[in-house]
Amino acid sequence: MTEHGDRPTDRAPALPPTADRAAFEAELDRLRIREKAHTREGDAIAAARRRLPMVEVDAGLELTGPDGPVTLLEAFEGRRQLIAYYFMWHHGHDAAGQCEGCTWVTTQVQELSYLHSRDITYAVFCQGPYEESRRYRDFMGWDVPWYSAVPSQDELLTGRHVGMMHIVCYLRDGDRVFETYWTTRRGVEAMDYSYALMDLTVYGRQELWEDSPSGWPTVQGTPVDAVRLRSDGRPIPQWSRIEVGRSDTLTP
């Protein structure tokens, strides 16, 4: 049995039926037709997203960064576009008690050069105090730009559920800032590659909501996000940080 979120290896789950190469390739060819249609529909949705109207946002809304107050405009770092991930925060909780979903997606956003090559800045807007949340960022070893949205989060997320994970996209036109798109819940899977890779495997994500054959393995037999993305009481990627001796204390 492995630890800290790895799947057990001491029991065999159900298996797909066996076929010869010709039968396998024929079934795969039939699936390819649906995959290609799915890809084309995704392209069409992205095209429609690019044609959405935009709404102006106060460019002077205050964030807190490493050197104190900064404006939303300054968070663009001079680039034309900004993608902000609004990180949920559990006030007064230690690292083990922080959001497993936000930890899951933020862990997977590492190399920003491709975004920068398209004039896009990526940043985390944490919905918690800067110093406390910055210590969590440091414990996790993330080096993406990090701000606290607390000073302006009601205005930044107007009409939406403050305290929930969001991706919000912004466009800068000179000194003016516009919001062009936002999403939440499963929409934040755009940041994730682990689930995308799992979806290619025979057992998939191993979650109860999936349409899988009888006998397929499931993660700890529960549909609850907190359990699927946690192991032994912590968000799964925290264990590798603990094992190399990093402190997960978030208070001074």
PDB file of C-alpha atoms in Angstrom:
ATOM      1  CA  MET A   1       0.000   0.000   0.000  1.00  0.00           C
ATOM      2  CA  THR A   2       1.402   3.408  -0.931  1.00  0.00           C
ATOM      3  CA  GLU A   3       0.858   6.617   1.080  1.00  0.00           C
ATOM      4  CA  HIS A   4      -0.284  10.219   0.857  1.00  0.00           C
ATOM      5  CA  GLY A   5      -2.780  10.023  -2.003  1.00  0.00           C
ATOM      6  CA  ASP A   6      -1.116   7.363  -4.177  1.00  0.00           C
ATOM      7  CA  ARG A   7      -3.430   4.563  -5.250  1.00  0.00           C
ATOM      8  CA  PRO A   8      -3.080   1.170  -3.498  1.00  0.00           C
ATOM      9  CA  THR A   9      -1.343  -1.543  -5.502  1.00  0.00           C
ATOM     10  CA  ASP A  10      -2.134  -4.672  -3.436  1.00  0.00           C
ATOM     11  CA  ARG A  11      -5.507  -5.510  -4.991  1.00  0.00           C
ATOM     12  CA  ALA A  12      -6.631  -5.817  -8.590  1.00  0.00           C
ATOM     13  CA  PRO A  13      -9.642  -3.813  -9.817  1.00  0.00           C
ATOM     14  CA  ALA A  14     -11.892  -4.900 -12.645  1.00  0.00           C
ATOM     15  CA  LEU A  15     -10.374  -4.942 -16.129  1.00  0.00           C
ATOM     16  CA  PRO A  16     -11.668  -3.983 -19.587  1.00  0.00           C
ATOM     17  CA  PRO A  17     -12.395  -6.787 -22.053  1.00  0.00           C
ATOM     18  CA  THR A  18      -9.436  -7.975 -24.137  1.00  0.00           C
ATOM     19  CA  ALA A  19      -9.456  -7.634 -27.944  1.00  0.00           C
ATOM     20  CA  ASP A  20      -7.014  -8.180 -30.764  1.00  0.00           C
ATOM     21  CA  ARG A  21      -5.227  -5.177 -32.312  1.00  0.00           C
ATOM     22  CA  ALA A  22      -7.667  -4.823 -35.227  1.00  0.00           C
ATOM     23  CA  ALA A  23     -10.746  -4.785 -32.997  1.00  0.00           C
ATOM     24  CA  PHE A  24      -9.071  -2.360 -30.577  1.00  0.00           C
ATOM     25  CA  GLU A  25      -8.149   0.067 -33.376  1.00  0.00           C
ATOM     26  CA  ALA A  26     -11.663  -0.137 -34.851  1.00  0.00           C
ATOM     27  CA  GLU A  27     -13.226   0.850 -31.517  1.00  0.00           C
ATOM     28  CA  LEU A  28     -10.676   3.635 -31.105  1.00  0.00           C
ATOM     29  CA  ASP A  29     -11.455   4.955 -34.599  1.00  0.00           C
ATOM     30  CA  ARG A  30     -15.135   5.212 -33.655  1.00  0.00           C
ATOM     31  CA  LEU A  31     -14.202   7.120 -30.510  1.00  0.00           C
ATOM     32  CA  ARG A  32     -11.924   9.456 -32.516  1.00  0.00           C
ATOM     33  CA  ILE A  33     -14.973  10.749 -34.392  1.00  0.00           C
ATOM     34  CA  ARG A  34     -16.502  11.917 -31.106  1.00  0.00           C
ATOM     35  CA  GLU A  35     -13.168  13.272 -29.831  1.00  0.00           C
ATOM     36  CA  LYS A  36     -12.716  15.388 -32.955  1.00  0.00           C
ATOM     37  CA  ALA A  37     -16.276  16.712 -32.672  1.00  0.00           C
ATOM     38  CA  HIS A  38     -15.583  17.588 -29.026  1.00  0.00           C
ATOM     39  CA  THR A  39     -12.400  19.443 -30.014  1.00  0.00           C
ATOM     40  CA  ARG A  40     -14.206  21.395 -32.731  1.00  0.00           C
ATOM     41  CA  GLU A  41     -17.005  22.315 -30.318  1.00  0.00           C
ATOM     42  CA  GLY A  42     -14.393  23.524 -27.828  1.00  0.00           C
ATOM     43  CA  ASP A  43     -12.865  25.690 -30.537  1.00  0.00           C
ATOM     44  CA  ALA A  44     -16.314  27.107 -31.357  1.00  0.00           C
ATOM     45  CA  ILE A  45     -16.983  27.909 -27.701  1.00  0.00           C
ATOM     46  CA  ALA A  46     -13.595  29.646 -27.439  1.00  0.00           C
ATOM     47  CA  ALA A  47     -14.460  31.674 -30.544  1.00  0.00           C
ATOM     48  CA  ALA A  48     -17.741  32.735 -28.920  1.00  0.00           C
ATOM     49  CA  ARG A  49     -15.867  33.617 -25.732  1.00  0.00           C
ATOM     50  CA  ARG A  50     -13.631  35.947 -27.754  1.00  0.00           C
ATOM     51  CA  ARG A  51     -16.745  37.754 -28.991  1.00  0.00           C
ATOM     52  CA  LEU A  52     -18.260  38.447 -25.578  1.00  0.00           C
ATOM     53  CA  PRO A  53     -18.754  42.084 -24.563  1.00  0.00           C
ATOM     54  CA  MET A  54     -16.649  43.442 -21.706  1.00  0.00           C
ATOM     55  CA  VAL A  55     -17.447  45.467 -18.603  1.00  0.00           C
ATOM     56  CA  GLU A  56     -15.244  48.205 -17.152  1.00  0.00           C
ATOM     57  CA  VAL A  57     -13.710  47.690 -13.725  1.00  0.00           C
ATOM     58  CA  ASP A  58     -12.159  50.367 -11.547  1.00  0.00           C
ATOM     59  CA  ALA A  59      -8.449  50.169 -12.414  1.00  0.00           C
ATOM     60  CA  GLY A  60      -7.587  51.702  -9.037  1.00  0.00           C
ATOM     61  CA  LEU A  61      -9.090  48.911  -6.930  1.00  0.00           C
ATOM     62  CA  GLU A  62      -6.611  48.074  -4.197  1.00  0.00           C
ATOM     63  CA  LEU A  63      -4.758  44.821  -3.723  1.00  0.00           C
ATOM     64  CA  THR A  64      -1.989  44.000  -1.247  1.00  0.00           C
ATOM     65  CA  GLY A  65       1.327  42.788  -2.634  1.00  0.00           C
ATOM     66  CA  PRO A  66       4.809  42.133  -1.239  1.00  0.00           C
ATOM     67  CA  ASP A  67       5.544  45.847  -0.921  1.00  0.00           C
ATOM     68  CA  GLY A  68       2.121  46.914   0.315  1.00  0.00           C
ATOM     69  CA  PRO A  69      -0.866  48.352  -1.549  1.00  0.00           C
ATOM     70  CA  VAL A  70      -0.975  48.059  -5.349  1.00  0.00           C
ATOM     71  CA  THR A  71      -3.751  48.689  -7.830  1.00  0.00           C
ATOM     72  CA  LEU A  72      -5.487  46.255 -10.132  1.00  0.00           C
ATOM     73  CA  LEU A  73      -3.836  48.103 -13.024  1.00  0.00           C
ATOM     74  CA  GLU A  74      -0.374  47.526 -11.547  1.00  0.00           C
ATOM     75  CA  ALA A  75      -1.073  43.777 -11.260  1.00  0.00           C
ATOM     76  CA  PHE A  76      -0.978  43.610 -15.080  1.00  0.00           C
ATOM     77  CA  GLU A  77       2.818  44.167 -14.826  1.00  0.00           C
ATOM     78  CA  GLY A  78       2.596  46.235 -18.009  1.00  0.00           C
ATOM     79  CA  ARG A  79       1.027  43.472 -20.096  1.00  0.00           C
ATOM     80  CA  ARG A  80      -2.242  43.840 -21.965  1.00  0.00           C
ATOM     81  CA  GLN A  81      -4.127  40.945 -20.372  1.00  0.00           C
ATOM     82  CA  LEU A  82      -4.413  39.518 -16.857  1.00  0.00           C
ATOM     83  CA  ILE A  83      -5.726  36.166 -15.661  1.00  0.00           C
ATOM     84  CA  ALA A  84      -6.472  36.249 -11.936  1.00  0.00           C
ATOM     85  CA  TYR A  85      -7.177  33.151  -9.890  1.00  0.00           C
ATOM     86  CA  TYR A  86      -9.203  33.968  -6.777  1.00  0.00           C
ATOM     87  CA  PHE A  87      -7.861  31.617  -4.120  1.00  0.00           C
ATOM     88  CA  MET A  88     -10.272  30.655  -1.342  1.00  0.00           C
ATOM     89  CA  TRP A  89      -8.941  31.235   2.151  1.00  0.00           C
ATOM     90  CA  HIS A  90      -9.959  29.700   5.490  1.00  0.00           C
ATOM     91  CA  HIS A  91      -9.170  32.373   8.081  1.00  0.00           C
ATOM     92  CA  GLY A  92      -7.365  31.174  11.177  1.00  0.00           C
ATOM     93  CA  HIS A  93      -6.682  27.684   9.836  1.00  0.00           C
ATOM     94  CA  ASP A  94      -3.243  26.164   9.494  1.00  0.00           C
ATOM     95  CA  ALA A  95      -1.863  24.887   6.200  1.00  0.00           C
ATOM     96  CA  ALA A  96      -3.589  21.521   6.519  1.00  0.00           C
ATOM     97  CA  GLY A  97      -6.926  23.349   6.806  1.00  0.00           C
ATOM     98  CA  GLN A  98      -6.585  25.413   3.629  1.00  0.00           C
ATOM     99  CA  CYS A  99      -8.571  24.843   0.457  1.00  0.00           C
ATOM    100  CA  GLU A 100      -7.709  21.534  -1.188  1.00  0.00           C
ATOM    101  CA  GLY A 101      -9.324  22.587  -4.490  1.00  0.00           C
ATOM    102  CA  CYS A 102      -7.363  25.826  -4.758  1.00  0.00           C
ATOM    103  CA  THR A 103      -4.200  23.985  -3.754  1.00  0.00           C
ATOM    104  CA  TRP A 104      -4.875  21.377  -6.467  1.00  0.00           C
ATOM    105  CA  VAL A 105      -5.176  23.864  -9.333  1.00  0.00           C
ATOM    106  CA  THR A 106      -2.558  26.374  -8.146  1.00  0.00           C
ATOM    107  CA  THR A 107       0.056  23.632  -7.797  1.00  0.00           C
ATOM    108  CA  GLN A 108      -0.257  22.950 -11.526  1.00  0.00           C
ATOM    109  CA  VAL A 109       0.339  26.511 -12.779  1.00  0.00           C
ATOM    110  CA  GLN A 110       4.114  26.841 -12.855  1.00  0.00           C
ATOM    111  CA  GLU A 111       5.625  27.902 -16.183  1.00  0.00           C
ATOM    112  CA  LEU A 112       4.290  31.329 -17.166  1.00  0.00           C
ATOM    113  CA  SER A 113       6.517  32.091 -20.161  1.00  0.00           C
ATOM    114  CA  TYR A 114       3.957  30.886 -22.695  1.00  0.00           C
ATOM    115  CA  LEU A 115       1.322  33.191 -21.199  1.00  0.00           C
ATOM    116  CA  HIS A 116       3.815  36.057 -21.170  1.00  0.00           C
ATOM    117  CA  SER A 117       4.587  35.443 -24.847  1.00  0.00           C
ATOM    118  CA  ARG A 118       0.947  36.312 -25.585  1.00  0.00           C
ATOM    119  CA  ASP A 119       1.044  39.476 -23.439  1.00  0.00           C
ATOM    120  CA  ILE A 120      -0.796  37.777 -20.548  1.00  0.00           C
ATOM    121  CA  THR A 121       0.051  38.088 -16.857  1.00  0.00           C
ATOM    122  CA  TYR A 122      -1.115  35.381 -14.469  1.00  0.00           C
ATOM    123  CA  ALA A 123      -1.552  36.129 -10.761  1.00  0.00           C
ATOM    124  CA  VAL A 124      -3.232  34.710  -7.691  1.00  0.00           C
ATOM    125  CA  PHE A 125      -5.658  37.048  -5.902  1.00  0.00           C
ATOM    126  CA  CYS A 126      -6.011  35.407  -2.505  1.00  0.00           C
ATOM    127  CA  GLN A 127      -9.205  36.015  -0.557  1.00  0.00           C
ATOM    128  CA  GLY A 128      -7.237  36.143   2.674  1.00  0.00           C
ATOM    129  CA  PRO A 129      -4.686  38.449   4.333  1.00  0.00           C
ATOM    130  CA  TYR A 130      -1.442  38.878   2.449  1.00  0.00           C
ATOM    131  CA  GLU A 131       1.176  37.841   5.021  1.00  0.00           C
ATOM    132  CA  GLU A 132      -0.665  34.746   6.195  1.00  0.00           C
ATOM    133  CA  SER A 133      -1.481  33.560   2.684  1.00  0.00           C
ATOM    134  CA  ARG A 134       1.994  34.428   1.409  1.00  0.00           C
ATOM    135  CA  ARG A 135       3.438  32.051   4.013  1.00  0.00           C
ATOM    136  CA  TYR A 136       1.209  29.347   2.542  1.00  0.00           C
ATOM    137  CA  ARG A 137       2.508  30.164  -0.951  1.00  0.00           C
ATOM    138  CA  ASP A 138       6.073  29.897   0.344  1.00  0.00           C
ATOM    139  CA  PHE A 139       5.370  26.591   2.122  1.00  0.00           C
ATOM    140  CA  MET A 140       3.982  25.190  -1.129  1.00  0.00           C
ATOM    141  CA  GLY A 141       6.941  26.551  -3.100  1.00  0.00           C
ATOM    142  CA  TRP A 142       4.871  28.518  -5.601  1.00  0.00           C
ATOM    143  CA  ASP A 143       6.523  31.501  -7.272  1.00  0.00           C
ATOM    144  CA  VAL A 144       3.586  32.935  -9.216  1.00  0.00           C
ATOM    145  CA  PRO A 145       2.662  36.584  -8.518  1.00  0.00           C
ATOM    146  CA  TRP A 146       0.597  36.663  -5.318  1.00  0.00           C
ATOM    147  CA  TYR A 147      -1.711  39.364  -3.976  1.00  0.00           C
ATOM    148  CA  SER A 148      -4.379  39.677  -1.327  1.00  0.00           C
ATOM    149  CA  ALA A 149      -7.725  40.723  -2.801  1.00  0.00           C
ATOM    150  CA  VAL A 150      -9.180  41.479   0.651  1.00  0.00           C
ATOM    151  CA  PRO A 151      -9.168  45.295   0.307  1.00  0.00           C
ATOM    152  CA  SER A 152     -11.417  45.176  -2.799  1.00  0.00           C
ATOM    153  CA  GLN A 153     -12.758  41.650  -3.152  1.00  0.00           C
ATOM    154  CA  ASP A 154     -16.423  42.671  -2.851  1.00  0.00           C
ATOM    155  CA  GLU A 155     -15.978  45.063  -5.766  1.00  0.00           C
ATOM    156  CA  LEU A 156     -13.750  42.706  -7.770  1.00  0.00           C
ATOM    157  CA  LEU A 157     -16.257  39.867  -7.437  1.00  0.00           C
ATOM    158  CA  THR A 158     -19.391  41.966  -7.560  1.00  0.00           C
ATOM    159  CA  GLY A 159     -22.505  39.858  -8.059  1.00  0.00           C
ATOM    160  CA  ARG A 160     -20.604  36.639  -7.366  1.00  0.00           C
ATOM    161  CA  HIS A 161     -19.959  34.475  -4.339  1.00  0.00           C
ATOM    162  CA  VAL A 162     -16.998  35.951  -2.466  1.00  0.00           C
ATOM    163  CA  GLY A 163     -15.097  33.092  -0.878  1.00  0.00           C
ATOM    164  CA  MET A 164     -15.432  30.733  -3.839  1.00  0.00           C
ATOM    165  CA  MET A 165     -12.703  29.861  -6.356  1.00  0.00           C
ATOM    166  CA  HIS A 166     -12.900  31.916  -9.555  1.00  0.00           C
ATOM    167  CA  ILE A 167     -10.866  32.565 -12.673  1.00  0.00           C
ATOM    168  CA  VAL A 168     -11.381  36.126 -13.938  1.00  0.00           C
ATOM    169  CA  CYS A 169      -9.877  37.484 -17.170  1.00  0.00           C
ATOM    170  CA  TYR A 170      -9.115  41.183 -17.627  1.00  0.00           C
ATOM    171  CA  LEU A 171      -8.045  43.387 -20.526  1.00  0.00           C
ATOM    172  CA  ARG A 172      -6.133  46.662 -20.221  1.00  0.00           C
ATOM    173  CA  ASP A 173      -6.692  49.532 -22.625  1.00  0.00           C
ATOM    174  CA  GLY A 174      -4.205  52.189 -21.562  1.00  0.00           C
ATOM    175  CA  ASP A 175      -5.092  53.002 -17.960  1.00  0.00           C
ATOM    176  CA  ARG A 176      -8.567  51.481 -18.182  1.00  0.00           C
ATOM    177  CA  VAL A 177      -9.342  47.900 -17.118  1.00  0.00           C
ATOM    178  CA  PHE A 178     -12.146  45.670 -18.383  1.00  0.00           C
ATOM    179  CA  GLU A 179     -13.399  42.275 -17.310  1.00  0.00           C
ATOM    180  CA  THR A 180     -13.863  39.944 -20.286  1.00  0.00           C
ATOM    181  CA  TYR A 181     -14.700  36.534 -18.786  1.00  0.00           C
ATOM    182  CA  TRP A 182     -15.069  34.637 -15.534  1.00  0.00           C
ATOM    183  CA  THR A 183     -15.755  31.064 -14.457  1.00  0.00           C
ATOM    184  CA  THR A 184     -15.924  29.015 -11.271  1.00  0.00           C
ATOM    185  CA  ARG A 185     -16.420  25.468  -9.970  1.00  0.00           C
ATOM    186  CA  ARG A 186     -15.477  22.982 -12.721  1.00  0.00           C
ATOM    187  CA  GLY A 187     -14.516  25.885 -14.951  1.00  0.00           C
ATOM    188  CA  VAL A 188     -11.261  26.172 -13.003  1.00  0.00           C
ATOM    189  CA  GLU A 189     -10.231  22.794 -14.438  1.00  0.00           C
ATOM    190  CA  ALA A 190      -8.743  24.921 -17.221  1.00  0.00           C
ATOM    191  CA  MET A 191      -5.739  25.248 -14.867  1.00  0.00           C
ATOM    192  CA  ASP A 192      -5.395  21.508 -14.361  1.00  0.00           C
ATOM    193  CA  TYR A 193      -3.488  18.870 -16.275  1.00  0.00           C
ATOM    194  CA  SER A 194      -3.753  15.974 -13.794  1.00  0.00           C
ATOM    195  CA  TYR A 195      -7.465  15.407 -14.373  1.00  0.00           C
ATOM    196  CA  ALA A 196      -6.997  15.860 -18.120  1.00  0.00           C
ATOM    197  CA  LEU A 197      -4.394  13.085 -18.089  1.00  0.00           C
ATOM    198  CA  MET A 198      -6.547  10.903 -15.818  1.00  0.00           C
ATOM    199  CA  ASP A 199      -9.392  11.264 -18.310  1.00  0.00           C
ATOM    200  CA  LEU A 200      -7.192   9.507 -20.905  1.00  0.00           C
ATOM    201  CA  THR A 201      -6.687   6.437 -18.711  1.00  0.00           C
ATOM    202  CA  VAL A 202      -8.949   3.410 -18.443  1.00  0.00           C
ATOM    203  CA  TYR A 203      -9.937   4.142 -14.816  1.00  0.00           C
ATOM    204  CA  GLY A 204     -10.400   7.890 -15.342  1.00  0.00           C
ATOM    205  CA  ARG A 205     -10.617  10.154 -12.296  1.00  0.00           C
ATOM    206  CA  GLN A 206     -11.978   7.324 -10.139  1.00  0.00           C
ATOM    207  CA  GLU A 207     -14.769   9.537  -8.803  1.00  0.00           C
ATOM    208  CA  LEU A 208     -18.307   8.380  -8.095  1.00  0.00           C
ATOM    209  CA  TRP A 209     -20.024  10.810 -10.460  1.00  0.00           C
ATOM    210  CA  GLU A 210     -18.227   9.322 -13.486  1.00  0.00           C
ATOM    211  CA  ASP A 211     -19.999   6.873 -15.796  1.00  0.00           C
ATOM    212  CA  SER A 212     -17.662   3.889 -15.402  1.00  0.00           C
ATOM    213  CA  PRO A 213     -18.215   0.123 -15.699  1.00  0.00           C
ATOM    214  CA  SER A 214     -19.067  -1.906 -12.615  1.00  0.00           C
ATOM    215  CA  GLY A 215     -16.034  -2.763 -10.514  1.00  0.00           C
ATOM    216  CA  TRP A 216     -13.947   0.249 -11.551  1.00  0.00           C
ATOM    217  CA  PRO A 217     -11.931   1.702  -8.640  1.00  0.00           C
ATOM    218  CA  THR A 218     -13.078   4.874  -6.885  1.00  0.00           C
ATOM    219  CA  VAL A 219     -11.127   7.242  -4.645  1.00  0.00           C
ATOM    220  CA  GLN A 220     -11.941   6.350  -1.041  1.00  0.00           C
ATOM    221  CA  GLY A 221     -15.515   5.600  -2.087  1.00  0.00           C
ATOM    222  CA  THR A 222     -16.798   9.155  -1.687  1.00  0.00           C
ATOM    223  CA  PRO A 223     -17.878  12.027  -3.957  1.00  0.00           C
ATOM    224  CA  VAL A 224     -16.761  14.710  -1.474  1.00  0.00           C
ATOM    225  CA  ASP A 225     -14.140  17.089  -2.923  1.00  0.00           C
ATOM    226  CA  ALA A 226     -12.323  17.418   0.388  1.00  0.00           C
ATOM    227  CA  VAL A 227     -11.605  13.704   0.467  1.00  0.00           C
ATOM    228  CA  ARG A 228     -10.815  13.232  -3.222  1.00  0.00           C
ATOM    229  CA  LEU A 229      -8.170  15.963  -3.025  1.00  0.00           C
ATOM    230  CA  ARG A 230      -6.872  15.176   0.481  1.00  0.00           C
ATOM    231  CA  SER A 231      -4.821  12.385   2.011  1.00  0.00           C
ATOM    232  CA  ASP A 232      -4.405  11.789   5.746  1.00  0.00           C
ATOM    233  CA  GLY A 233      -6.064  15.116   6.529  1.00  0.00           C
ATOM    234  CA  ARG A 234      -4.048  17.328   4.164  1.00  0.00           C
ATOM    235  CA  PRO A 235      -4.326  18.549   0.580  1.00  0.00           C
ATOM    236  CA  ILE A 236      -2.394  15.864  -1.322  1.00  0.00           C
ATOM    237  CA  PRO A 237       0.596  17.949  -2.584  1.00  0.00           C
ATOM    238  CA  GLN A 238       1.408  19.183   0.936  1.00  0.00           C
ATOM    239  CA  TRP A 239       2.960  15.872   1.907  1.00  0.00           C
ATOM    240  CA  SER A 240       6.002  16.243  -0.338  1.00  0.00           C
ATOM    241  CA  ARG A 241       6.645  19.656   1.249  1.00  0.00           C
ATOM    242  CA  ILE A 242       6.352  18.245   4.775  1.00  0.00           C
ATOM    243  CA  GLU A 243       8.689  15.393   3.907  1.00  0.00           C
ATOM    244  CA  VAL A 244      11.503  17.778   2.890  1.00  0.00           C
ATOM    245  CA  GLY A 245      11.144  19.693   6.154  1.00  0.00           C
ATOM    246  CA  ARG A 246       9.257  22.824   5.156  1.00  0.00           C
ATOM    247  CA  SER A 247       7.351  24.555   7.932  1.00  0.00           C
ATOM    248  CA  ASP A 248       3.612  24.783   7.378  1.00  0.00           C
ATOM    249  CA  THR A 249       3.054  27.305  10.159  1.00  0.00           C
ATOM    250  CA  LEU A 250       1.136  30.280   8.806  1.00  0.00           C
ATOM    251  CA  THR A 251       1.347  32.540  11.838  1.00  0.00           C
ATOM    252  CA  PRO A 252       4.406  34.667  12.644  1.00  0.00           C
TER     253      PRO A 252
END
